[in-house]
mmCIF file of C-alpha atoms and ligand atoms in Angstrom:
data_model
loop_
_atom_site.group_PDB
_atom_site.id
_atom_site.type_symbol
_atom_site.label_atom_id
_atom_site.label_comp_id
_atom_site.label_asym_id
_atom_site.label_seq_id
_atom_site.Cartn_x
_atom_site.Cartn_y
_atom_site.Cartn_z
ATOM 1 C CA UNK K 105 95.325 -43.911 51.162
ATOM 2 C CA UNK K 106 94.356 -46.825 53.448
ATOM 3 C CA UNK K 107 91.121 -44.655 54.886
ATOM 4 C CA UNK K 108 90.248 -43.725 51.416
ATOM 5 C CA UNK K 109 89.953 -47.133 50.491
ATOM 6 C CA UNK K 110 88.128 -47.918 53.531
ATOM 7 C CA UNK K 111 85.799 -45.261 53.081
ATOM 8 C CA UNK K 112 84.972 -46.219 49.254
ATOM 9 C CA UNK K 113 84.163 -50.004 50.436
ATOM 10 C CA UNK K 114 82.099 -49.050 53.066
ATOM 11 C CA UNK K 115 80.281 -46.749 50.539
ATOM 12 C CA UNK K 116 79.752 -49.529 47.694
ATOM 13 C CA UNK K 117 78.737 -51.928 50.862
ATOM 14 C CA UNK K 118 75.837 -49.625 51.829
ATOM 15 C CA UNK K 119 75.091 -49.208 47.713
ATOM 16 C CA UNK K 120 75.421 -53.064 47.469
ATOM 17 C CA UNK K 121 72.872 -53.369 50.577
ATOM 18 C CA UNK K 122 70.223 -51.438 49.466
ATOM 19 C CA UNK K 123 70.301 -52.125 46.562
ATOM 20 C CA UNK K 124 70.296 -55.545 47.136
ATOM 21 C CA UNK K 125 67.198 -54.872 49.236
ATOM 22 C CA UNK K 126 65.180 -53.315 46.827
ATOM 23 C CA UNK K 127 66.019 -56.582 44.386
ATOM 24 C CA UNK K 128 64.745 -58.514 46.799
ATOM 25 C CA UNK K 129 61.557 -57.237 47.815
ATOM 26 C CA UNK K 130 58.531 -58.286 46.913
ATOM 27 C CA UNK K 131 55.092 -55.767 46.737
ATOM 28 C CA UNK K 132 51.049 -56.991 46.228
ATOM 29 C CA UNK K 133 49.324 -54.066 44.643
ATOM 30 C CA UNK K 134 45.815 -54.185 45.199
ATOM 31 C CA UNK K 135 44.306 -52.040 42.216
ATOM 32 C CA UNK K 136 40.638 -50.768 42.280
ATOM 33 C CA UNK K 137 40.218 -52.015 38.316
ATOM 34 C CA UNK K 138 40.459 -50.274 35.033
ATOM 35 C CA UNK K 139 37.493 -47.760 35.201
ATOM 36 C CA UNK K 140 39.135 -45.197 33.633
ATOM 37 C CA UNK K 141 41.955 -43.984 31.919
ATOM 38 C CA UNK K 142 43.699 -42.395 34.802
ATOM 39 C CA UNK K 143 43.379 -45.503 36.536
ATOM 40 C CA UNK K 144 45.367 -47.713 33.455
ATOM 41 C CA UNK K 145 47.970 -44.945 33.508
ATOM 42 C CA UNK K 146 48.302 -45.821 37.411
ATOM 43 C CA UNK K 147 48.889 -49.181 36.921
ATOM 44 C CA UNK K 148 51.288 -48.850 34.266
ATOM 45 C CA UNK K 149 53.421 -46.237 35.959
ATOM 46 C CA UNK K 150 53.274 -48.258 38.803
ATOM 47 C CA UNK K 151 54.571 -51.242 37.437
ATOM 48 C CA UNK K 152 57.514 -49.431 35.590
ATOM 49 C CA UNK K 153 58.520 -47.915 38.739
ATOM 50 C CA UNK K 154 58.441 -51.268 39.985
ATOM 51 C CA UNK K 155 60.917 -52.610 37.390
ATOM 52 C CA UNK K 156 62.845 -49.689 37.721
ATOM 53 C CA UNK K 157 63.737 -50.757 41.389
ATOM 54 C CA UNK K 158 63.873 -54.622 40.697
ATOM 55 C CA UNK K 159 60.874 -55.180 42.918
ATOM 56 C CA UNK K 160 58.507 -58.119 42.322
ATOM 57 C CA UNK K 161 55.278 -56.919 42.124
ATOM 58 C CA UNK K 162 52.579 -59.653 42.861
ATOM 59 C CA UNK K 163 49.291 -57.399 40.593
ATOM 60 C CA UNK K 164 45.551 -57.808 41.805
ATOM 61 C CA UNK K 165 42.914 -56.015 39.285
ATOM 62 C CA UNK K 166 39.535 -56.012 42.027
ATOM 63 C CA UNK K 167 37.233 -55.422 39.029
ATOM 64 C CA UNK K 168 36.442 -51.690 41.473
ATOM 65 C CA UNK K 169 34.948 -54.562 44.466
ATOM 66 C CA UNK K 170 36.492 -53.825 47.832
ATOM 67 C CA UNK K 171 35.678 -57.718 48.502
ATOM 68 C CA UNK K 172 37.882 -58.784 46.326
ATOM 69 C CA UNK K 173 40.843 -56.341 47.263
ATOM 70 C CA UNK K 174 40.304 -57.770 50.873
ATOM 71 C CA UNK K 175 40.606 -61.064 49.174
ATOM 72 C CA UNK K 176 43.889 -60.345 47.220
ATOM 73 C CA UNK K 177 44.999 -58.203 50.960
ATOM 74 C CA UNK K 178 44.848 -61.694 52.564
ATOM 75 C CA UNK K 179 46.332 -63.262 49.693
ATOM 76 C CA UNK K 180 49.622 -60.978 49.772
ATOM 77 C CA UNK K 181 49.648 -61.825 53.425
ATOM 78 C CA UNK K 182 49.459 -65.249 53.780
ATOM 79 C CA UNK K 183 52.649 -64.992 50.920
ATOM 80 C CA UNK K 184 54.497 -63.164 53.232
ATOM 81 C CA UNK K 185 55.145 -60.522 50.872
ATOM 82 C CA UNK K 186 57.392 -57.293 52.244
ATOM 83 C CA UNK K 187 54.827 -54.791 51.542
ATOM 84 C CA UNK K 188 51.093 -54.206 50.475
ATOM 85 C CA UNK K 189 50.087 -51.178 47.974
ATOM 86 C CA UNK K 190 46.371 -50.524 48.636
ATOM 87 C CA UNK K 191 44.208 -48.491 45.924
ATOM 88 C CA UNK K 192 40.720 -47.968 48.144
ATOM 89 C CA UNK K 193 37.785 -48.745 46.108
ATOM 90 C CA UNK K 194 35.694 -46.736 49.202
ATOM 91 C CA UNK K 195 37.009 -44.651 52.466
ATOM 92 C CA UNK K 196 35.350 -47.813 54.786
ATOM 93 C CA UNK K 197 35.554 -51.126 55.863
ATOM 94 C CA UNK K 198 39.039 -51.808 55.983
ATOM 95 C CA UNK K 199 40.288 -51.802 59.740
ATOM 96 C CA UNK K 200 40.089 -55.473 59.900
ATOM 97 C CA UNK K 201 42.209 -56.506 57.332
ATOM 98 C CA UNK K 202 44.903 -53.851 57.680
ATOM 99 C CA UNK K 203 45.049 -54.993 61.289
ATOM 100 C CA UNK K 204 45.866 -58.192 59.819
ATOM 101 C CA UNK K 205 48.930 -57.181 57.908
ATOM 102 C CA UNK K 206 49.806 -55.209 61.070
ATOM 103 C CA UNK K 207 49.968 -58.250 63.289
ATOM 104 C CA UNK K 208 52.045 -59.880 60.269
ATOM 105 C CA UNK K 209 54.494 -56.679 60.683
ATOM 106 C CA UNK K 210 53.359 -56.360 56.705
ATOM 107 C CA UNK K 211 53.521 -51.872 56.162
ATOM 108 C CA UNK K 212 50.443 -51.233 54.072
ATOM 109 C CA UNK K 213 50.720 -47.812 51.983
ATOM 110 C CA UNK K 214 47.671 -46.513 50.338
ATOM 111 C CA UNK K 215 48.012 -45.164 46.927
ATOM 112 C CA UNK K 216 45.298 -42.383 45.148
ATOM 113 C CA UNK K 217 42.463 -42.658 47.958
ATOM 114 C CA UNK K 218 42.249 -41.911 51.659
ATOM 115 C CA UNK K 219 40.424 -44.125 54.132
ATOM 116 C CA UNK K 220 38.417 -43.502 57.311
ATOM 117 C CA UNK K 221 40.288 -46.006 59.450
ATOM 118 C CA UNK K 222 43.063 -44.986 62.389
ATOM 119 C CA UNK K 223 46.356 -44.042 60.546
ATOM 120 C CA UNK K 224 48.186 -46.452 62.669
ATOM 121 C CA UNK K 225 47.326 -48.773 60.246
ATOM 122 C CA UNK K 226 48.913 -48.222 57.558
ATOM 123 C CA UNK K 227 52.567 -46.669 56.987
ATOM 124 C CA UNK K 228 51.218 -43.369 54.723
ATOM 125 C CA UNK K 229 49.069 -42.546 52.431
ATOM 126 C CA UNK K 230 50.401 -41.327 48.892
ATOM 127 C CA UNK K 231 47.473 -38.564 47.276
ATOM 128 C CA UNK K 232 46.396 -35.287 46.114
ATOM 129 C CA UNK K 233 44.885 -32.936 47.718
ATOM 130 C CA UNK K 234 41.628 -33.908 46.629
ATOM 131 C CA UNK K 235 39.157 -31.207 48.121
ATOM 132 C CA UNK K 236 41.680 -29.086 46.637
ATOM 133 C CA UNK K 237 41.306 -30.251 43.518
ATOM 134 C CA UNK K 238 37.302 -29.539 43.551
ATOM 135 C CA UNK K 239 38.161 -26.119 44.616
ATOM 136 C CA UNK K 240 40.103 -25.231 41.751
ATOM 137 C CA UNK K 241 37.427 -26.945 39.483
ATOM 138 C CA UNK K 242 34.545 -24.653 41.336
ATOM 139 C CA UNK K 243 36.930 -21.402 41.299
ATOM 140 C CA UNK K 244 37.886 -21.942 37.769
ATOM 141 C CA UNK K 245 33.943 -22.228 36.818
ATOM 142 C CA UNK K 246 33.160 -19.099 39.105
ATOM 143 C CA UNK K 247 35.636 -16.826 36.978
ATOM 144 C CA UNK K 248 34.353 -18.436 34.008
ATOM 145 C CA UNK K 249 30.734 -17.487 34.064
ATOM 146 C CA UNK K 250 31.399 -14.166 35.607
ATOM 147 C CA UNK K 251 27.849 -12.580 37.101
ATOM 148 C CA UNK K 252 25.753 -15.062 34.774
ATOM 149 C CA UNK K 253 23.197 -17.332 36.177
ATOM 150 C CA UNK K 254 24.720 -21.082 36.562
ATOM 151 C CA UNK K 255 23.067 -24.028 36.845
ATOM 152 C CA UNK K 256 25.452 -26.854 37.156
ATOM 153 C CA UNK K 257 25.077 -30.569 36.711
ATOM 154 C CA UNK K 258 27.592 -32.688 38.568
ATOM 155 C CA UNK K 259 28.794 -36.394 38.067
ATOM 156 C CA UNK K 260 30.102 -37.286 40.932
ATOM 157 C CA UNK K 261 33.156 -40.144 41.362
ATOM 158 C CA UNK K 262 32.487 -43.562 43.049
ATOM 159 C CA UNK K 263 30.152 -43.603 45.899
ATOM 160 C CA UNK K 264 32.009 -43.455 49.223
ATOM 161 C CA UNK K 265 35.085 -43.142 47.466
ATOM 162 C CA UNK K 266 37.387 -40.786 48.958
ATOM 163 C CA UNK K 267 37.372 -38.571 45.735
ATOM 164 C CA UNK K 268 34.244 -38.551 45.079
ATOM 165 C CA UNK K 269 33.493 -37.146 48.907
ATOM 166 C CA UNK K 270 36.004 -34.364 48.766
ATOM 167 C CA UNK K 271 36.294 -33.272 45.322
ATOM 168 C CA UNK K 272 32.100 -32.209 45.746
ATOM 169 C CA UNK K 273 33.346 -30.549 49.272
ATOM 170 C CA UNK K 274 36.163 -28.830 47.328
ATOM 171 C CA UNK K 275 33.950 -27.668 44.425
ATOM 172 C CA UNK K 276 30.822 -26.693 46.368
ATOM 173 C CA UNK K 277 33.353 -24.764 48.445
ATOM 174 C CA UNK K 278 34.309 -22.394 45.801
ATOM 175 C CA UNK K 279 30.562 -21.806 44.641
ATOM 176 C CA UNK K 280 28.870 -21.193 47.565
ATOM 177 C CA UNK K 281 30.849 -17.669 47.405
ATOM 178 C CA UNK K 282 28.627 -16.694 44.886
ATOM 179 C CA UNK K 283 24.769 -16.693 44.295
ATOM 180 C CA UNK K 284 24.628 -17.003 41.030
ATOM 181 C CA UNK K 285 26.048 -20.719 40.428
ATOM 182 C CA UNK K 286 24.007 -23.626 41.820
ATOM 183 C CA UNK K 287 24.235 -27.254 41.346
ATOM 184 C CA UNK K 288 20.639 -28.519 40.467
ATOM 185 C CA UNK K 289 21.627 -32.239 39.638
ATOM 186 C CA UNK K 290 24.377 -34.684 41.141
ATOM 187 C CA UNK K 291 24.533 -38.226 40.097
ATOM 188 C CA UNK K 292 27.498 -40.766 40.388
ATOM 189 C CA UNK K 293 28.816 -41.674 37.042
ATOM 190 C CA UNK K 294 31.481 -44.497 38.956
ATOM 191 C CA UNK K 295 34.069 -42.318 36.997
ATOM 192 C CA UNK K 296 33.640 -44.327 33.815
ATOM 193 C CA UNK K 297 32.273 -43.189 30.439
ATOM 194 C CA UNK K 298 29.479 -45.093 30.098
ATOM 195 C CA UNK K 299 27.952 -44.392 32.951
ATOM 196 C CA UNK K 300 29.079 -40.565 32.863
ATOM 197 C CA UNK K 301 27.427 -40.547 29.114
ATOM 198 C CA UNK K 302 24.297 -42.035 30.626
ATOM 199 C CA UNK K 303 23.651 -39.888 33.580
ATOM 200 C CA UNK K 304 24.353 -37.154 31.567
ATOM 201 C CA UNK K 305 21.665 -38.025 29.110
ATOM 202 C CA UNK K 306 19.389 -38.347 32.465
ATOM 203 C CA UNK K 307 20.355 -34.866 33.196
ATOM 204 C CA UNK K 308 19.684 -33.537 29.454
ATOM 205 C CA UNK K 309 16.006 -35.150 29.644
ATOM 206 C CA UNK K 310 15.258 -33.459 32.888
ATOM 207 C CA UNK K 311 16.548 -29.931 32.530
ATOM 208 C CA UNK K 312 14.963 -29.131 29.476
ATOM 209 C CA UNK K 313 16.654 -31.226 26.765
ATOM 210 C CA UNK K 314 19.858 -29.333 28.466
ATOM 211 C CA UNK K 315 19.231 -25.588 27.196
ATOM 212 C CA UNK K 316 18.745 -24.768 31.161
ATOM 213 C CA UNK K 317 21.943 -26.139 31.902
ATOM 214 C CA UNK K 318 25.124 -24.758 31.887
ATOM 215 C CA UNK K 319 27.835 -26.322 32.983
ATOM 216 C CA UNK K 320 28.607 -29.973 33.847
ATOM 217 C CA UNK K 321 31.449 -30.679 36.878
ATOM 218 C CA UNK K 322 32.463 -34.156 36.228
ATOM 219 C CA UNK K 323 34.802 -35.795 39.176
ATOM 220 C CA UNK K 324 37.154 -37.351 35.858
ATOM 221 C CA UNK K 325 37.924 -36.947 32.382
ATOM 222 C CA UNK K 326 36.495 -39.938 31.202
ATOM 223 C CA UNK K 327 33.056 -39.113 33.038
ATOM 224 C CA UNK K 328 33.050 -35.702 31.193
ATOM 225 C CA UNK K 329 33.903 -37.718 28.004
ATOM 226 C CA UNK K 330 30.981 -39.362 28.081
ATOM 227 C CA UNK K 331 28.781 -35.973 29.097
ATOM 228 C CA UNK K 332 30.566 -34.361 26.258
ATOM 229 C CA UNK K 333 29.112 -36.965 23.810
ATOM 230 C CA UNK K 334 25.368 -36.876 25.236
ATOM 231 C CA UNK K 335 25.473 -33.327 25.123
ATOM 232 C CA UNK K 336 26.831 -33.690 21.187
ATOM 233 C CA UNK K 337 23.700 -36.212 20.801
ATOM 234 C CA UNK K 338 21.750 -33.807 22.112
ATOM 235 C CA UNK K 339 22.275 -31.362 19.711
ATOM 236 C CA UNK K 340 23.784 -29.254 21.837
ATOM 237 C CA UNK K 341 27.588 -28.369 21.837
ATOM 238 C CA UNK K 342 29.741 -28.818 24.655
ATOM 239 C CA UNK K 343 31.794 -26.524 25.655
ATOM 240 C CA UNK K 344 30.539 -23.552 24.626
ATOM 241 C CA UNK K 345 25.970 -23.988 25.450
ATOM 242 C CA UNK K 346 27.307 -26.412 28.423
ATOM 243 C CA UNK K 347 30.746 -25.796 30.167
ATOM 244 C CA UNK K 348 32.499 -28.830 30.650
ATOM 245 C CA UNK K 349 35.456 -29.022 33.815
ATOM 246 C CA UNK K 350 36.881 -32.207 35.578
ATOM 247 C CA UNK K 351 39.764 -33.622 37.240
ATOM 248 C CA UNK K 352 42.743 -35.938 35.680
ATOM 249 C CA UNK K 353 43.796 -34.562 32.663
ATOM 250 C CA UNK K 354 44.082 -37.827 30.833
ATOM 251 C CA UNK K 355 44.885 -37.489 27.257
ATOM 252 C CA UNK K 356 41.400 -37.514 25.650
ATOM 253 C CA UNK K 357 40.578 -34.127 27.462
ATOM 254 C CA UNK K 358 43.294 -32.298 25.911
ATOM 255 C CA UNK K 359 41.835 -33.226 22.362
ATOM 256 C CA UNK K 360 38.227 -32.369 23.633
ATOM 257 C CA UNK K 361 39.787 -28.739 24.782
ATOM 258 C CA UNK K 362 41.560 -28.370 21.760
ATOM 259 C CA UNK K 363 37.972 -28.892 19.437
ATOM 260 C CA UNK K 364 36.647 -26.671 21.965
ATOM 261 C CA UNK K 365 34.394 -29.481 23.804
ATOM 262 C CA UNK K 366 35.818 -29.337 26.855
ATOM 263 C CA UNK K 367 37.267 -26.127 28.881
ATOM 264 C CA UNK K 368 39.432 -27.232 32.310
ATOM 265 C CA UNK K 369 40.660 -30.472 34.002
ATOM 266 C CA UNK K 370 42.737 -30.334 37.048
ATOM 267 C CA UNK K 371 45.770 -32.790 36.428
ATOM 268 C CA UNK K 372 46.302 -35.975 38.810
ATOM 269 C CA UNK K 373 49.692 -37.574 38.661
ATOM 270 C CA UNK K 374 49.281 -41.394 37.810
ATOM 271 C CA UNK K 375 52.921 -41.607 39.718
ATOM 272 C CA UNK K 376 51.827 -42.369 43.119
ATOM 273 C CA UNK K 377 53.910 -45.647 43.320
ATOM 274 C CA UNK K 378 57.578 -43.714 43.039
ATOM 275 C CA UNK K 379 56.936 -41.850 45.985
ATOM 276 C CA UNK K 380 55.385 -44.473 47.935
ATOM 277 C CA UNK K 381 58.621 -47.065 47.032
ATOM 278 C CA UNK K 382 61.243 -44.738 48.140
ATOM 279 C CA UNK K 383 59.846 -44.253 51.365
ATOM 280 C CA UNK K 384 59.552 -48.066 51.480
ATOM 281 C CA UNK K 385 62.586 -48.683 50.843
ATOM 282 C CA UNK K 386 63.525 -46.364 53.440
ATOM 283 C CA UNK K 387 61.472 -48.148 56.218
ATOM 284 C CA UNK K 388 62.549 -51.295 55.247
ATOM 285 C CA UNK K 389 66.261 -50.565 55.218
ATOM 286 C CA UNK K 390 66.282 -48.721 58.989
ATOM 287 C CA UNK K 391 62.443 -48.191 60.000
ATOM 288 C CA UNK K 392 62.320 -44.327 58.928
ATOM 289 C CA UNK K 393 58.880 -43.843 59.479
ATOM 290 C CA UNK K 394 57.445 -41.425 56.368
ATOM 291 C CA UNK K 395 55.144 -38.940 57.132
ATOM 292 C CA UNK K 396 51.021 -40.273 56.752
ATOM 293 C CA UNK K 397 50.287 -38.279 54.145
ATOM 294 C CA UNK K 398 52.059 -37.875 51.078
ATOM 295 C CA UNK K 399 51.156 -35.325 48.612
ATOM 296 C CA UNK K 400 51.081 -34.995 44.967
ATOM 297 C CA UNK K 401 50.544 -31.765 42.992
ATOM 298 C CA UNK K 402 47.711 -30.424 41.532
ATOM 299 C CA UNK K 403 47.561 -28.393 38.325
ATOM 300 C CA UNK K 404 44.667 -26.478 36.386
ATOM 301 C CA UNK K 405 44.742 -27.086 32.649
ATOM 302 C CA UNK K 406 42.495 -24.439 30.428
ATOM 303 C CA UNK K 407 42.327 -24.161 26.156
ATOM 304 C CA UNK K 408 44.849 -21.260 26.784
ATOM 305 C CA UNK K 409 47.638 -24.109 27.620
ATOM 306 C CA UNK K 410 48.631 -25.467 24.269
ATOM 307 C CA UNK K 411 45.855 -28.938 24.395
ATOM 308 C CA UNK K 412 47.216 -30.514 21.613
ATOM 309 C CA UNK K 413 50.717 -30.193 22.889
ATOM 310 C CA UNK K 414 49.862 -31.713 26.315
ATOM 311 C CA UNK K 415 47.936 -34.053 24.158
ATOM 312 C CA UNK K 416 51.091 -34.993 22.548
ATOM 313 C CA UNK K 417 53.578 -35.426 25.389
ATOM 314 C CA UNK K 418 50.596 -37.243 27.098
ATOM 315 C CA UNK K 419 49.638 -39.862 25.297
ATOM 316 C CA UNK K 420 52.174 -42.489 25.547
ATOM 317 C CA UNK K 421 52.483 -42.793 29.499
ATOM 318 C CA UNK K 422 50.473 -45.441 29.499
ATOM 319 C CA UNK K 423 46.421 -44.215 29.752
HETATM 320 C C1 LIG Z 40 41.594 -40.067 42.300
HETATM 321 C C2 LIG Z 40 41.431 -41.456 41.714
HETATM 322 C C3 LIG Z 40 40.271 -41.475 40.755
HETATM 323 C C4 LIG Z 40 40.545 -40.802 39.414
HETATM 324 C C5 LIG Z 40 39.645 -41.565 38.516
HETATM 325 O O1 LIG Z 40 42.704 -40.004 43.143
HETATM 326 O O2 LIG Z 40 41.215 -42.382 42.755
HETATM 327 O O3 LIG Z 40 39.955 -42.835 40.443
HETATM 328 O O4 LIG Z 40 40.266 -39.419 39.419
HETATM 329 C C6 LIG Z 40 39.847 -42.978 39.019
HETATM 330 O O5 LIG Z 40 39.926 -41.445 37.136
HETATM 331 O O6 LIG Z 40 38.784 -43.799 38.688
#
C-alpha cells in the first residue's frame, strides 16, 4: 500500500513539474507576415497550440522583412525569453543573430522554412519536404497532359526563400523525364495574390494572350488564385485551356477545384508549432536533443477528392 502511494506521488510530482514548466515558459515567434492564407492559418494554429500548453507567446508580424525578424530575434533575447520560434523570410543571413541566442543558451527552432546556416545553431527545424512537394506538383502535371505538348508558366515563391528554391528543384525534377513539358516563363509572385494575378497577366501578354500556354505551376494557392483570375480576365478559362497546380491547399483552392478552375494543390500543414513545442518542452525539461529536421506530411489534392467537402472541414482553422 505504502509503495503504491509512493509511486502515485512521485507520478503527479513529475505531472505537476512539467506541467508547471510548460505554464511557465515563455516563446517569441518571429512570423514572416500575413502574405497569404497559409501563412494566417500558421499563426493562428500556432497561437492555439500555444494556449493549449499555457505558454506565453511574445508575437512579432516582420511585414515578410528579415530586418525586422532580426530586430524582434534581439528583442526576444534581450527579454530573456525560454525559447525563439523563427519563420525564415529567406535561407541567408542569419548566423549572426542565432549565434546570439546561442551564447544566451536561448534554443531557436525554425518553423515552415530551412536556412543555409550550420545546424548547430538552432535546436531543429520543423518542415515539409519541400522539393518533395514540387515533385508531386510536376508528376501530377506529367500524368495530366499525357504525350501533349506543355508549355508551363511558373510563379515562383519568395526569392531566396527556402520554398521557393526547392519546390522549382522538386517540380523541374519530375518534368525533365519527359520532352514534351517545358517551363517557358518563371516569375516570383512573393506568394501573394496580387502579385501572382499580376505576373500572370505578364505571362498572358507575352505568350500569346495565353492560348500558347498551358499550364501554370504556382509555388501557393493564393498565387494561383490570382493566375486563376487573370486567366478569367483574359477570356480564357482556367482549368481546363490553362492547368492550374500549387502547393497549400488553403481553403479557396478547394472552391476553385470544385468550379473546375483549379485542378491539384499539394497540402501544407499550418501545424508546425505542436510539433516544435513538444520537443521543447522536452529539451527544456532534461536537454533531449530532437532530431534537426522535423517533418510534416505532404498530400496531393485533385477534383476527384470531394473539393467542396475539404472546402468545408477547411475553412474554419483559421486561413
Ligand atoms: C512553405 C511556406 C510558404 C507557403 C506560403 O513552407 O513557408 O510561405 O507555401 C507562405 O503560402 O507564404
Amino acid at each position: 500500500m505504502r509503495q503504491a502511494l509512493a509511486a502515485l506521488t512521485a507520478a503527479l510530482t513529475l505531472a505537476l513539474a512539467s506541467s508547471v514548466s510548460a505554464q511557465s515558459m515563455t516563446v517569441g515567434f518571429s512570423q514572416i507576415g500575413s502574405e497569404s492564407g497559409w501563412r494566417a492559418a500558421e499563426t493562428t494554429v500556432t497561437k492555439q497550440e500555444a494556449e493549449k500548453r499555457g505558454i506565453a507567446l511574445k508575437f512579432a508580424d516582420a511585414q515578410q522583412k528579415q530586418e525586422n525578424q532580426i530586430k524582434a530575434v534581439r528583442g526576444f533575447i534581450a527579454q530573456g525569453v525560454d525559447a525563439i520560434l523563427i519563420a525564415p523570410v529567406v535561407a541567408t543571413g542569419w548566423d549572426a543573430v542565432l549565434k546570439e541566442a546561442k551564447e544566451e543558451k536561448i534554443p531557436v527552432i525554425l518553423l515552415d522554412r530551412q536556412i543555409d546556416a550550420p545546424d548547430s545553431l538552432y535546436l531543429t527545424a520543423v518542415t515539409s519536404d519541400q522539393v518533395h512537394e514540387g515533385r508531386v506538383a510536376g508528376e501530377w502535371l506529367v500524368k495530366d497532359v499525357g504525350a501533349k505538348t506543355c508549355k508551363v508558366v511558373e510563379l515562383q515563391g519568395t526569392t531566396g526563400s527556402s520554398p521557393a528554391i526547392n519546390r522549382k528543384k522538386g517540380f523541374e525534377e519530375a518534368i525533365a523525364k519527359t520532352t514534351n513539358i517545358k517551363i517557358v516563363r518563371s516569375q516570383t509572385g512573393d506568394f501573394t495574390r496580387t502579385k501572382g494575378k499580376e505576373v500572370m497577366e505578364s505571362f498572358i501578354k507575352a505568350e500569346g494572350g495565353g492560348k500558347d500556354i498551358c499550364a501554370v505551376y504556382a509555388h501557393n494557392d493564393d498565387m494561383a488564385v490570382g493566375a486563376i483570375q487573370a486567366i478569367k480576365e483574359a477570356g480564357l478559362k482556367p482549368g481546363s485551356d490553362i492547368k492550374v497546380v500549387s502547393i497549400d491547399a488553403v481553403p479557396d483552392i478547394f472552391k476553385a477545384m470544385a468550379a473546375g478552375e483549379a485542378n491539384a494543390t499539394v497540402e501544407l500543414t499550418p501545424n508546425m508549432a505542436g510539433p516544435a513545442f513538444e520537443v521543447l518542452a522536452a529539451y527544456l525539461k532534461d536537454k533531449k536533443e530532437p532530431p534537426k529536421w522535423i517533418q510534416t506530411e505532404s498530400k496531393l489534392y485533385t477534383a476527384k477528392d470531394d473539393p467542396m467537402k475539404v472546402y468545408e472541414a477547411k475553412k474554419g482553422l483559421g486561413y
